[in-house]
XYZ file of C-alpha atoms in Angstrom:
525
model
C 113.955 -19.863 -56.944
C 116.534 -17.169 -56.512
C 117.413 -13.940 -53.895
C 116.875 -10.778 -55.581
C 119.913 -9.662 -57.470
C 122.234 -7.479 -55.403
C 123.330 -3.827 -57.353
C 122.234 -0.233 -57.109
C 118.427 0.403 -56.525
C 116.713 0.824 -60.039
C 114.836 3.754 -58.069
C 114.960 6.715 -55.256
C 112.875 9.106 -54.518
C 114.514 11.676 -51.975
C 112.787 14.426 -50.161
C 109.488 14.430 -52.052
C 107.438 17.004 -51.311
C 103.193 18.189 -53.358
C 101.427 20.759 -51.748
C 98.280 21.388 -53.203
C 96.157 24.913 -52.447
C 95.560 24.799 -48.604
C 96.979 20.954 -48.054
C 100.755 19.648 -48.140
C 100.114 16.430 -49.723
C 103.229 14.738 -49.543
C 106.126 16.309 -47.000
C 109.942 14.955 -47.534
C 108.697 11.347 -48.500
C 111.531 8.921 -49.694
C 111.217 5.482 -51.803
C 113.743 2.897 -52.477
C 113.371 0.281 -55.005
C 116.366 -1.993 -55.695
C 116.645 -4.529 -58.148
C 114.099 -6.670 -59.754
C 111.954 -6.146 -56.351
C 107.646 -6.351 -55.258
C 108.048 -3.248 -53.071
C 104.369 -2.892 -51.761
C 103.489 1.212 -50.595
C 100.562 1.182 -47.355
C 99.170 3.907 -45.837
C 95.551 4.952 -45.340
C 93.321 6.750 -47.364
C 94.765 9.994 -47.810
C 98.197 9.224 -46.799
C 100.095 10.082 -50.393
C 100.731 7.380 -52.048
C 98.714 7.780 -55.583
C 100.298 11.472 -55.188
C 103.854 10.011 -54.654
C 103.063 7.550 -57.734
C 101.801 10.654 -60.044
C 105.118 12.263 -59.036
C 107.428 9.849 -60.348
C 105.481 8.703 -63.458
C 104.994 12.743 -65.113
C 101.652 13.060 -63.950
C 102.485 15.708 -61.717
C 105.740 17.150 -63.433
C 109.402 18.344 -62.465
C 109.031 21.862 -61.186
C 105.624 21.114 -59.546
C 107.207 19.289 -56.519
C 110.818 20.035 -54.723
C 113.215 16.977 -54.075
C 114.615 14.392 -56.617
C 114.404 11.205 -58.525
C 117.141 8.572 -59.250
C 116.336 5.703 -62.219
C 119.210 3.789 -62.553
C 121.476 6.120 -60.646
C 120.590 9.023 -63.050
C 118.816 12.212 -61.545
C 115.540 12.184 -63.879
C 113.242 15.055 -64.740
C 110.113 13.794 -66.216
C 108.027 16.590 -67.488
C 104.717 13.970 -68.770
C 104.083 10.430 -68.443
C 105.621 9.639 -72.140
C 108.744 10.781 -70.744
C 108.454 8.182 -67.658
C 107.749 5.356 -69.640
C 110.280 5.883 -72.741
C 112.862 5.450 -69.434
C 110.647 2.323 -68.323
C 108.662 3.451 -66.074
C 105.234 2.954 -66.942
C 101.664 2.975 -63.955
C 98.972 0.844 -64.296
C 95.989 2.562 -62.449
C 93.377 1.320 -60.670
C 90.822 2.633 -63.310
C 92.230 0.827 -66.139
C 93.236 3.098 -69.271
C 91.414 0.286 -72.164
C 89.299 1.340 -75.087
C 86.456 -1.088 -74.865
C 85.536 -1.044 -78.348
C 89.115 -1.488 -79.947
C 90.474 -5.036 -80.261
C 93.505 -6.312 -77.711
C 96.233 -5.358 -79.953
C 95.114 -2.366 -80.819
C 94.692 -1.915 -77.160
C 98.110 -2.948 -76.540
C 99.942 -0.393 -78.915
C 97.827 2.584 -78.635
C 100.134 5.714 -79.059
C 103.052 2.817 -79.767
C 101.858 1.745 -82.813
C 103.505 -0.442 -84.869
C 104.719 1.383 -88.299
C 107.855 -1.082 -89.083
C 109.357 -0.362 -92.565
C 105.629 0.976 -93.769
C 106.427 4.885 -92.486
C 102.831 6.223 -91.229
C 100.609 3.315 -91.506
C 100.560 0.976 -89.198
C 102.068 -2.837 -90.080
C 99.063 -4.555 -89.107
C 100.767 -8.333 -88.784
C 103.718 -7.092 -86.898
C 101.286 -5.756 -84.622
C 99.275 -8.714 -84.607
C 102.372 -11.141 -84.108
C 103.784 -8.726 -81.166
C 100.453 -8.271 -79.288
C 100.485 -12.762 -79.268
C 103.346 -12.879 -77.991
C 102.833 -10.542 -75.636
C 99.666 -12.176 -74.404
C 101.762 -15.471 -74.597
C 104.125 -14.064 -72.006
C 100.822 -12.618 -69.089
C 98.551 -16.047 -69.961
C 96.267 -14.654 -72.032
C 94.659 -17.058 -74.378
C 92.674 -14.324 -75.932
C 93.363 -13.748 -80.031
C 94.313 -10.275 -79.720
C 92.151 -9.219 -82.326
C 89.122 -9.663 -79.624
C 87.434 -6.346 -79.141
C 88.171 -5.612 -75.119
C 84.432 -4.876 -74.276
C 84.555 -8.467 -74.950
C 86.690 -9.981 -72.131
C 86.146 -9.585 -68.001
C 87.825 -7.287 -65.783
C 90.743 -9.821 -65.008
C 91.462 -10.317 -68.427
C 91.351 -6.269 -69.107
C 94.582 -6.058 -66.114
C 96.431 -8.787 -68.160
C 96.063 -6.775 -71.412
C 97.661 -4.252 -69.476
C 100.481 -5.433 -68.117
C 101.282 -6.836 -71.323
C 100.985 -2.688 -72.369
C 103.319 -2.379 -70.061
C 105.889 -4.858 -71.367
C 105.519 -3.487 -75.364
C 106.789 -0.283 -73.534
C 110.050 -2.240 -72.706
C 109.015 -1.874 -69.112
C 112.083 -1.866 -65.792
C 109.413 -0.203 -63.469
C 105.637 -1.379 -63.226
C 103.923 0.416 -60.675
C 100.363 -1.470 -60.005
C 97.695 0.866 -58.133
C 95.151 -1.242 -56.088
C 95.709 -3.803 -59.604
C 93.240 -6.386 -57.699
C 90.409 -5.015 -56.297
C 87.868 -5.163 -58.654
C 88.892 -8.929 -58.924
C 87.312 -11.722 -57.808
C 89.669 -14.435 -55.864
C 90.700 -16.512 -58.915
C 91.783 -13.635 -60.649
C 93.269 -11.861 -58.144
C 95.740 -15.339 -57.600
C 96.328 -15.669 -61.569
C 97.916 -11.917 -61.349
C 99.413 -12.072 -58.295
C 101.589 -14.949 -59.839
C 102.446 -13.290 -62.858
C 103.567 -10.235 -60.686
C 106.136 -12.716 -59.125
C 106.974 -13.922 -62.836
C 107.791 -10.112 -64.230
C 109.828 -9.983 -60.856
C 112.142 -13.625 -61.850
C 112.333 -11.692 -65.096
C 114.550 -8.866 -63.671
C 111.444 -6.078 -63.528
C 111.005 -4.218 -60.012
C 107.211 -3.194 -59.352
C 105.632 -0.819 -56.663
C 102.009 -2.031 -56.004
C 99.772 -0.222 -54.115
C 97.341 -1.938 -51.863
C 95.392 -2.451 -48.903
C 94.695 -5.969 -48.882
C 97.772 -6.581 -46.798
C 97.536 -10.611 -47.240
C 98.096 -10.174 -50.265
C 101.083 -8.081 -50.087
C 102.246 -10.499 -47.912
C 102.562 -12.741 -49.808
C 104.479 -11.137 -53.031
C 106.109 -8.454 -51.672
C 110.071 -8.030 -50.632
C 109.745 -4.940 -48.754
C 106.343 -2.393 -47.449
C 107.051 1.330 -47.172
C 104.371 2.724 -44.674
C 103.223 6.476 -45.535
C 100.674 8.494 -42.306
C 99.498 12.184 -43.526
C 102.119 12.441 -46.712
C 105.064 11.116 -44.901
C 107.418 8.419 -44.990
C 107.028 6.185 -41.771
C 109.344 3.327 -42.359
C 110.539 0.975 -44.719
C 109.658 -3.340 -43.665
C 111.496 -6.221 -44.954
C 108.660 -8.875 -45.264
C 110.851 -11.924 -46.991
C 114.903 -11.982 -46.936
C 114.232 -13.968 -50.222
C 111.168 -14.783 -52.388
C 111.192 -18.503 -51.363
C 111.553 -17.443 -48.004
C 108.186 -17.203 -45.528
C 107.130 -13.190 -44.349
C 108.329 -12.802 -41.818
C 106.111 -9.330 -41.277
C 102.302 -9.362 -39.372
C 99.330 -7.817 -40.843
C 99.644 -6.316 -37.063
C 102.738 -5.005 -37.593
C 101.679 -3.352 -40.800
C 98.498 -2.344 -39.462
C 100.150 -0.275 -36.698
C 103.092 1.494 -38.455
C 99.737 2.604 -41.089
C 97.405 4.049 -38.477
C 99.719 4.673 -35.590
C 97.971 2.393 -33.414
C 97.190 -0.585 -32.717
C 93.663 -2.048 -34.281
C 92.566 -4.766 -31.909
C 89.105 -5.334 -33.440
C 88.834 -5.218 -37.079
C 84.669 -4.675 -36.890
C 82.756 -2.557 -33.976
C 81.052 -4.852 -31.234
C 77.168 -5.227 -32.613
C 75.215 -2.916 -31.409
C 70.968 -3.660 -31.139
C 68.149 -1.483 -31.878
C 65.609 -1.477 -29.151
C 62.909 0.396 -30.634
C 58.957 -0.829 -29.966
C 59.607 -1.883 -34.396
C 62.358 -3.740 -33.548
C 62.419 -7.335 -35.186
C 59.537 -5.948 -37.683
C 60.259 -6.066 -41.319
C 62.040 -3.275 -43.143
C 62.686 -4.246 -46.505
C 60.658 -7.827 -48.540
C 61.409 -8.489 -51.593
C 60.007 -11.001 -52.925
C 59.927 -13.110 -56.314
C 62.387 -10.588 -58.104
C 62.855 -11.250 -61.879
C 65.314 -9.221 -64.575
C 66.580 -9.758 -67.903
C 69.605 -8.545 -69.276
C 69.729 -4.928 -70.332
C 70.765 -6.298 -73.841
C 70.475 -10.237 -74.172
C 66.958 -9.807 -73.451
C 66.787 -13.745 -72.937
C 69.159 -13.648 -70.212
C 67.760 -13.793 -65.974
C 70.448 -11.688 -64.110
C 68.225 -11.715 -61.225
C 66.412 -14.767 -61.063
C 62.621 -15.205 -58.723
C 64.648 -13.776 -55.643
C 62.755 -13.569 -52.921
C 64.667 -11.516 -49.235
C 63.577 -9.963 -45.957
C 65.602 -7.401 -44.202
C 63.917 -6.103 -40.900
C 64.462 -2.926 -38.672
C 68.186 -2.205 -36.745
C 69.413 -5.473 -39.005
C 72.578 -6.169 -41.472
C 71.658 -8.603 -44.156
C 74.699 -9.480 -45.885
C 74.882 -10.535 -49.587
C 77.666 -13.129 -50.511
C 78.149 -14.123 -54.185
C 81.289 -14.102 -56.594
C 81.614 -12.096 -59.525
C 78.645 -12.578 -61.486
C 76.185 -13.804 -59.435
C 74.174 -11.256 -59.530
C 74.197 -9.051 -56.436
C 74.364 -5.462 -57.957
C 72.186 -6.653 -61.013
C 69.280 -7.063 -57.736
C 70.449 -4.345 -55.960
C 70.490 -1.739 -58.964
C 67.003 -3.404 -59.971
C 65.550 -2.690 -56.747
C 66.659 0.536 -56.369
C 64.706 2.675 -58.980
C 64.865 -0.587 -61.850
C 67.840 0.910 -63.032
C 69.629 -1.912 -64.454
C 67.937 -4.648 -66.636
C 64.501 -4.856 -68.099
C 62.102 -5.705 -65.068
C 60.301 -9.289 -65.348
C 58.039 -9.549 -62.241
C 58.616 -8.952 -58.953
C 57.033 -6.759 -55.740
C 59.041 -4.504 -53.391
C 57.516 -3.877 -50.283
C 58.799 -0.908 -47.204
C 57.602 -1.083 -44.198
C 54.924 -3.795 -44.939
C 53.900 -1.341 -47.886
C 53.830 -2.089 -51.455
C 56.368 0.027 -52.608
C 56.784 2.118 -56.371
C 60.548 1.440 -57.068
C 59.796 2.257 -60.877
C 62.193 5.466 -61.016
C 65.266 6.267 -58.817
C 63.172 9.846 -57.847
C 60.095 6.948 -56.654
C 62.640 4.465 -54.780
C 64.031 7.346 -53.103
C 60.143 8.558 -52.132
C 59.381 4.948 -50.947
C 62.516 4.999 -48.375
C 65.385 3.121 -50.484
C 69.213 4.019 -50.675
C 71.307 2.920 -52.456
C 75.210 3.263 -52.023
C 77.212 2.047 -56.014
C 80.035 0.066 -56.069
C 81.624 2.280 -58.737
C 80.971 5.170 -56.573
C 83.178 7.529 -59.444
C 80.710 6.623 -62.187
C 77.661 6.442 -60.267
C 78.325 7.670 -56.622
C 79.788 11.396 -57.232
C 79.659 13.961 -59.288
C 83.635 14.660 -59.522
C 83.795 17.627 -60.832
C 81.675 19.292 -58.145
C 81.965 20.097 -54.234
C 81.263 18.141 -51.022
C 78.219 20.349 -50.151
C 76.571 19.740 -53.355
C 77.363 16.385 -53.217
C 75.958 15.388 -50.005
C 72.792 17.533 -50.647
C 71.656 15.462 -54.355
C 69.739 13.377 -52.128
C 68.006 15.518 -50.000
C 67.530 18.757 -52.566
C 63.277 18.780 -51.992
C 63.784 19.188 -48.166
C 66.541 21.923 -48.475
C 64.376 24.078 -50.571
C 63.045 27.569 -49.345
C 60.535 29.665 -51.724
C 61.582 27.492 -54.418
C 65.397 27.960 -53.847
C 67.565 26.016 -52.294
C 68.967 27.457 -48.967
C 72.573 27.279 -49.459
C 73.076 28.024 -45.861
C 71.435 25.459 -44.819
C 73.048 23.337 -47.213
C 76.249 24.059 -46.111
C 75.189 23.690 -42.045
C 74.569 19.541 -43.640
C 77.871 19.338 -45.437
C 79.651 20.888 -42.528
C 78.580 18.977 -39.896
C 78.961 15.476 -42.032
C 82.683 16.934 -42.212
C 82.839 16.334 -39.096
C 80.621 13.487 -37.533
C 82.283 11.577 -40.714
C 85.495 12.469 -40.633
C 86.057 13.788 -43.815
C 89.690 14.487 -44.233
C 89.232 18.284 -46.073
C 90.190 21.544 -45.296
C 86.680 22.804 -46.805
C 83.253 21.064 -47.662
C 83.218 23.471 -51.035
C 86.386 20.936 -52.082
C 86.596 19.158 -55.509
C 85.154 15.392 -54.159
C 87.599 14.416 -57.067
C 90.406 15.526 -55.399
C 89.869 13.159 -52.401
C 91.033 10.348 -51.216
C 88.610 7.260 -52.201
C 87.953 6.687 -48.475
C 86.729 10.422 -48.141
C 85.011 9.606 -51.649
C 82.784 6.965 -49.634
C 82.343 8.791 -46.869
C 80.887 11.610 -48.629
C 78.236 8.978 -50.365
C 76.999 7.785 -47.126
C 76.473 11.326 -46.133
C 74.778 11.992 -48.874
C 72.486 9.064 -48.058
C 72.086 9.046 -44.177
C 71.151 12.422 -44.614
C 68.110 11.021 -47.090
C 67.194 9.441 -43.944
C 66.553 6.244 -45.717
C 63.911 3.552 -44.032
C 66.758 0.787 -46.193
C 70.020 1.425 -47.011
C 71.752 -1.051 -49.031
C 75.794 -0.976 -49.664
C 77.557 -2.319 -52.313
C 81.242 -3.232 -51.565
C 81.015 0.545 -49.012
C 84.555 -0.329 -48.629
C 86.350 -1.054 -51.801
C 90.114 0.420 -52.312
C 89.638 1.463 -48.863
C 92.284 0.956 -46.110
C 91.237 -0.494 -42.414
C 91.536 2.602 -40.767
C 89.285 4.160 -42.484
C 86.980 0.716 -43.193
C 86.853 0.524 -39.562
C 85.593 4.032 -39.511
C 82.727 3.383 -42.039
C 81.956 0.041 -40.101
C 80.989 1.822 -36.686
C 78.788 4.235 -39.016
C 77.057 0.962 -40.987
C 76.345 -0.287 -37.225
C 75.377 2.954 -35.784
C 72.598 3.205 -38.299
C 70.993 -0.355 -37.367
C 71.286 0.636 -33.884
C 69.117 3.894 -34.790
C 66.528 0.859 -36.802
C 67.736 1.335 -39.669
C 67.320 -1.607 -41.954
C 70.694 -2.228 -44.053
C 71.138 -4.598 -47.281
C 75.421 -4.759 -47.492
C 76.817 -6.445 -50.353
C 80.954 -7.662 -49.993
C 83.578 -9.804 -52.173
C 85.397 -9.988 -48.485
C 83.416 -12.852 -46.726
C 85.313 -11.489 -43.346
C 83.521 -9.147 -43.761
C 80.490 -10.111 -44.390
C 81.066 -12.259 -41.151
C 82.118 -9.622 -38.946
C 79.208 -7.287 -39.405
C 75.851 -9.186 -40.594
C 73.713 -10.728 -38.286
C 72.455 -12.687 -41.678
C 73.893 -13.358 -44.847
C 72.165 -14.594 -48.213
C 74.639 -15.797 -50.924
C 73.890 -15.686 -54.822
C 74.446 -17.914 -57.713
C 73.690 -17.674 -61.377
C 70.944 -14.860 -60.172
C 69.589 -17.065 -57.795
C 69.386 -17.405 -53.929
C 71.330 -20.496 -53.029
C 71.115 -19.951 -49.051
C 70.552 -18.413 -46.470
C 72.954 -19.004 -43.297
C 72.344 -17.100 -39.378
C 75.606 -15.379 -38.088
C 76.591 -17.812 -35.553
C 76.505 -20.690 -38.393
C 78.169 -18.688 -41.073
C 81.851 -19.962 -42.126
C 83.899 -19.153 -45.217
C 83.244 -22.261 -46.282
C 80.156 -22.852 -45.496
C 79.573 -19.713 -47.448
C 81.499 -20.986 -50.489
C 79.662 -24.097 -50.526
C 76.176 -22.470 -51.118
C 78.036 -19.367 -53.354
C 79.262 -22.245 -55.971
C 75.933 -24.112 -56.137
C 75.098 -24.587 -59.771
C 71.829 -25.379 -61.329
C 70.390 -29.396 -60.791
């Protein structure tokens, strides 16, 4: 593997400043990306990473920001995404922009249809031929006629990259590309990014996974509070070992040393400490479409008051299906099982009934299921507690605002006002809004499904502290995560799942990543 080619930068962003009403999102930010370089951008949620990329890609058009952008040495002024793509700049967002009911080939050339000599009509033979070549280039074996809905998220990421290659990409921007992927799919994607670098394509990657950044990046630029803090060299050549530690990156991101990734576990000392808060017995659920398939198969578990219990499993193990089906049967077809809260059978046939029984569920997909993105923080926090906020049949808006303001302060939600639209917040602050809603609902049992996905290390520690505080107050917490170090750092016990079944239960003192992985990969005999 050879060193990166020398020469002028492929991209220079100079003095970029972007202001929204009441908020300066970017302040005099500078970014330089060399030719055939993998350049990582790190920073806490709200640091301005995504805003900077939206400026670059034309989502925020020229004239809506101050500063200048040079691409391949020439000043550019993009009015929209199409203009940036015409120059070879393509961005792949964390929420993939694919149409599930169209084929892979149709998605690759959507908006870039191949007409050939048949002007005004799609040349399907040429489309399928070119799509096949692109799929081979990204290492995807599926046929181009396959509907996108029939392939997994990892393969969908590869389709997005094939789509970018079809536009003759020169600079590829990936926003949290592995956030929703398992370890195997993540490794394949990272290998592909390295291959693209070897083919002369520069990449910008935004990620909170510092281990992945050290694995593939050449340079890291750190943003904090909308400003450029510094650019750090990870390695001097693609085949050299990383010279930059995770601790150095974290220190630059948060402005301080983060000696402990997890808070010290507190102990609940109430009279009912150790009593069982949640019991799930024989819980069995079928797939919502394929009724012959069991997605949750005879699962039984318990969570005690003041206890944080983890659920580990690979993608498709049934963790989310279990959580959603227990919370108001909001997934799949119920077959059998019983739920008890504080020793009494709980009615969980509907979501309102589950909430009334003392359950709360923080979904892994906060944007689709967890939040009303077009409404404000104030209303999002109050949604699960509206009956308790009524006065003479009408929501007491003064009380509602007091509650929201209290959580804005206690949860450190970075926003100038509780009337800010939730969709404008960073991922970490959105997650704090979701947690605030369910904390205010005062549940007996809080089910957390990937609560720190796509969140930086500083915000993670804040959320871990909140979770620990809930357990210390006597709440029972069921914690689902794909990050094994997170489960090992936070949980008192950990259950493992595979193929819809529980395959193990490990105490914190006995748990290691290796022991958990053995249980997670157990198959039916």
